[in-house]
C-alpha angles and dihedrals in degrees: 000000000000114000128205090268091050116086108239106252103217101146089304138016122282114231105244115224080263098066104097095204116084096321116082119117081249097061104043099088103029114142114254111248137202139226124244092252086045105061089034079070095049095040097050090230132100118275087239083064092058091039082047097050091054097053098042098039114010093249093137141115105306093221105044131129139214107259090018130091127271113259126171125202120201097278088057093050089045078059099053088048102058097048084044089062089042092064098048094058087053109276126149111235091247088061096033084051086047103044082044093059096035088056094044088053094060086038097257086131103064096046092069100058094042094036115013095175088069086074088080093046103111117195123172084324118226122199129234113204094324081291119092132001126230125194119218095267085051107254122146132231110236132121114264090215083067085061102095098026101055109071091078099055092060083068096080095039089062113022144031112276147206090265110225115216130233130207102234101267108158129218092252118220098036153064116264109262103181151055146223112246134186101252107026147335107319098219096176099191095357115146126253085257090058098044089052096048087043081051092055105039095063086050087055098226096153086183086060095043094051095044088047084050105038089037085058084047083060100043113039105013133259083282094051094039090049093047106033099036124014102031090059099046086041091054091044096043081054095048103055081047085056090053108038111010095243135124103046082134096053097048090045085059092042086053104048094043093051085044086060099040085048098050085053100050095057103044106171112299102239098190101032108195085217118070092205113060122230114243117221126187142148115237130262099290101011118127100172100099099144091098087045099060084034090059083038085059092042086053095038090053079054101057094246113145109230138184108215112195094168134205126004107008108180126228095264105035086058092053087055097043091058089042084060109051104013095217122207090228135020122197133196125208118202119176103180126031086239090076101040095103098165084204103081096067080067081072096064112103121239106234131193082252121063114254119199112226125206143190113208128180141046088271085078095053096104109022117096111241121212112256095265098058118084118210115223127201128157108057099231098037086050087054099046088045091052088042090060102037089053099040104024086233140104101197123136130357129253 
């Protein structure tokens, strides 16, 4: 029989609590950690971030000393997490630091990395500079699906990076409100929203870019969401395009993204509170439907029955169009001057029923328009127009 001064033979011999290398009592449950090249690569972001966010902000490996290597541990990356969600959603680094440290203190930290459904567990919330929420255990409130998808959307928030282009699509129905900057999206007097889908946009996470948009949908309405969060990122996306021919890519992303949020928002109104649908459609030519889907979700939000034939309708397929289900309204989207061919409103057909007819987009700016035809600019105050003239009422917003 073995006794305590003998090594255990079990195919090998057991370290005893003596043996300084790897075998001590004190060593035996010690947290893996992880180099700063290590979690860089985890994180989606450069090792001199990381470098840059502990000494800013303190964000940085708990145990380390001055003259050895970084190492974190799980709490440490729980902490970049969180700040790395904080960003996204619009913070600055100072308040996503802050919000990062403040939740680690109450153990909200470790939390994420043990248990990272917890993020979405909400008690008595409590806000942290209008920017995230944290409950009283800690927990914070963002959605778990955002977890793997985060980390490359805080590289624009911290350092330069590969600008992206954009092919000049304007926000719509409204004046330009951003610029293009060096580094990233100037966004002067954007919302938090705006600054974390511009954030993301440049990082192209189309997962982040359509739960920021669909998330503003929610929150503040197709109208807010338009106004306040897309329109903005959209004009300065457009903008750095205009100066220096880059983020096609990226506007590409931000379109399809608010296409699909915006196809979502306005499922088929069932119960239209109008008997006589509203005809949307691009003009002849015209390829810049986005506004267009964005204005079909804001009706739709309303309860008014509409009838959405997209980009590019020719002449006569309009005319037909307007034969077949007599609409109360149509309405005609032009983008780019180009397309605004007054013309084309000749090809609507008279009916025994009064139809509305409307100009929408900055391509009609500067056409004159024949005496029946009403020009709309501004989104909620076109919805609200179209609401009254349908329904003879100017109740509610989109």
């Amino acid at each position: 029989m073995a006794t305590k001064s003998e090594p255990v033979q079990a195919g090998g011999s057991e370290p005893t609590a003596d043996q300084p290398d790897g075998g001590s009592a004190r060593h035996e449950h010690a947290e893996p950690t992880l180099s700063v090249a290590a979690v860089a690569r985890r994180l989606g972001i450069a090792p001199a971030t990381l470098r840059t966010w502990d000494r800013r902000y303190g964000i940085g490996p708990s145990g380390h000393t001055s003259g050895r290597h970084r190492r974190y541990g799980p709490a440490d990356i729980a902490k970049l997490e969180l700040m790395q969600r904080a960003l996204l959603r619009g913070a600055s680094p100072a308040e996503a630091a802050r919000y990062a440290i403040q939740t680690a203190s109450s153990g909200g930290a470790a939390d994420a990395v043990r248990e990272p459904e917890t993020l979405v567990t909400q008690r008595t919330p409590v806000d942290i500079g209008g920017v995230v929420e944290i409950g009283t255990d800690g927990s914070a409130t963002f959605d778990p699906e955002l977890e793997s998808v985060i980390a490359k959307a805080v590289a624009a928030a911290v350092e330069p990076e590969s600008n992206g282009p954009a092919d000049g699509l304007s926000d719509g129905f409204d004046a330009p409100l951003g610029r293009a900057g060096g580094r990233g999206l100037r966004l002067p007097g954007g919302s938090v929203r705006a600054r974390g889908l511009g954030r993301a946009a440049l990082a192209m996470d189309a997962l982040a870019v359509h739960e920021l948009i669909t998330d503003a949908i929610a929150d503040l309405g197709v109208v807010g969401a338009w106004d306040t969060t897309i329109r903005p990122v959209l004009t300065a996306v457009a903008d750095r395009w205009a100066h220096s021919g880059e983020c096609v890519e990226v506007e590409h992303l931000l379109h399809e993204c608010t296409l699909a949020a915006m196809i979502g928002a306005a499922p088929p109104v069932t119960r239209p509170s109008n008997p006589r649908p509203v005809l949307l459609a691009c003009v002849p030519h015209e390829q810049h439907s986005l506004p267009l889907y964005v204005f079909n979700a804001a009706l739709s939000h309303q309860r008014i029955g509409t009838q959405m034939l997209g980009a590019a309708l020719p002449a006569n397929a309009l005319a037909a169009a307007v034969r077949r289900t007599a609409p109360a309204g149509v309405a005609l989207w032009s983008q780019l001057p180009r397309s605004a061919d007054p013309l084309v409103f000749q090809r609507i057909p008279r009916t025994r029923q009064r139809i509305r007819v409307f100009a929408c987009g900055p391509g009609w700016a500067h056409v004159d328009l024949p005496d029946r035809v009403e020009r709309l600019d501004d989104l909620g105050e076109s919805v609200e127009r179209v609401r009254t003239l349908v329904l003879g009422s100017s109740d509610g917003q989109a």
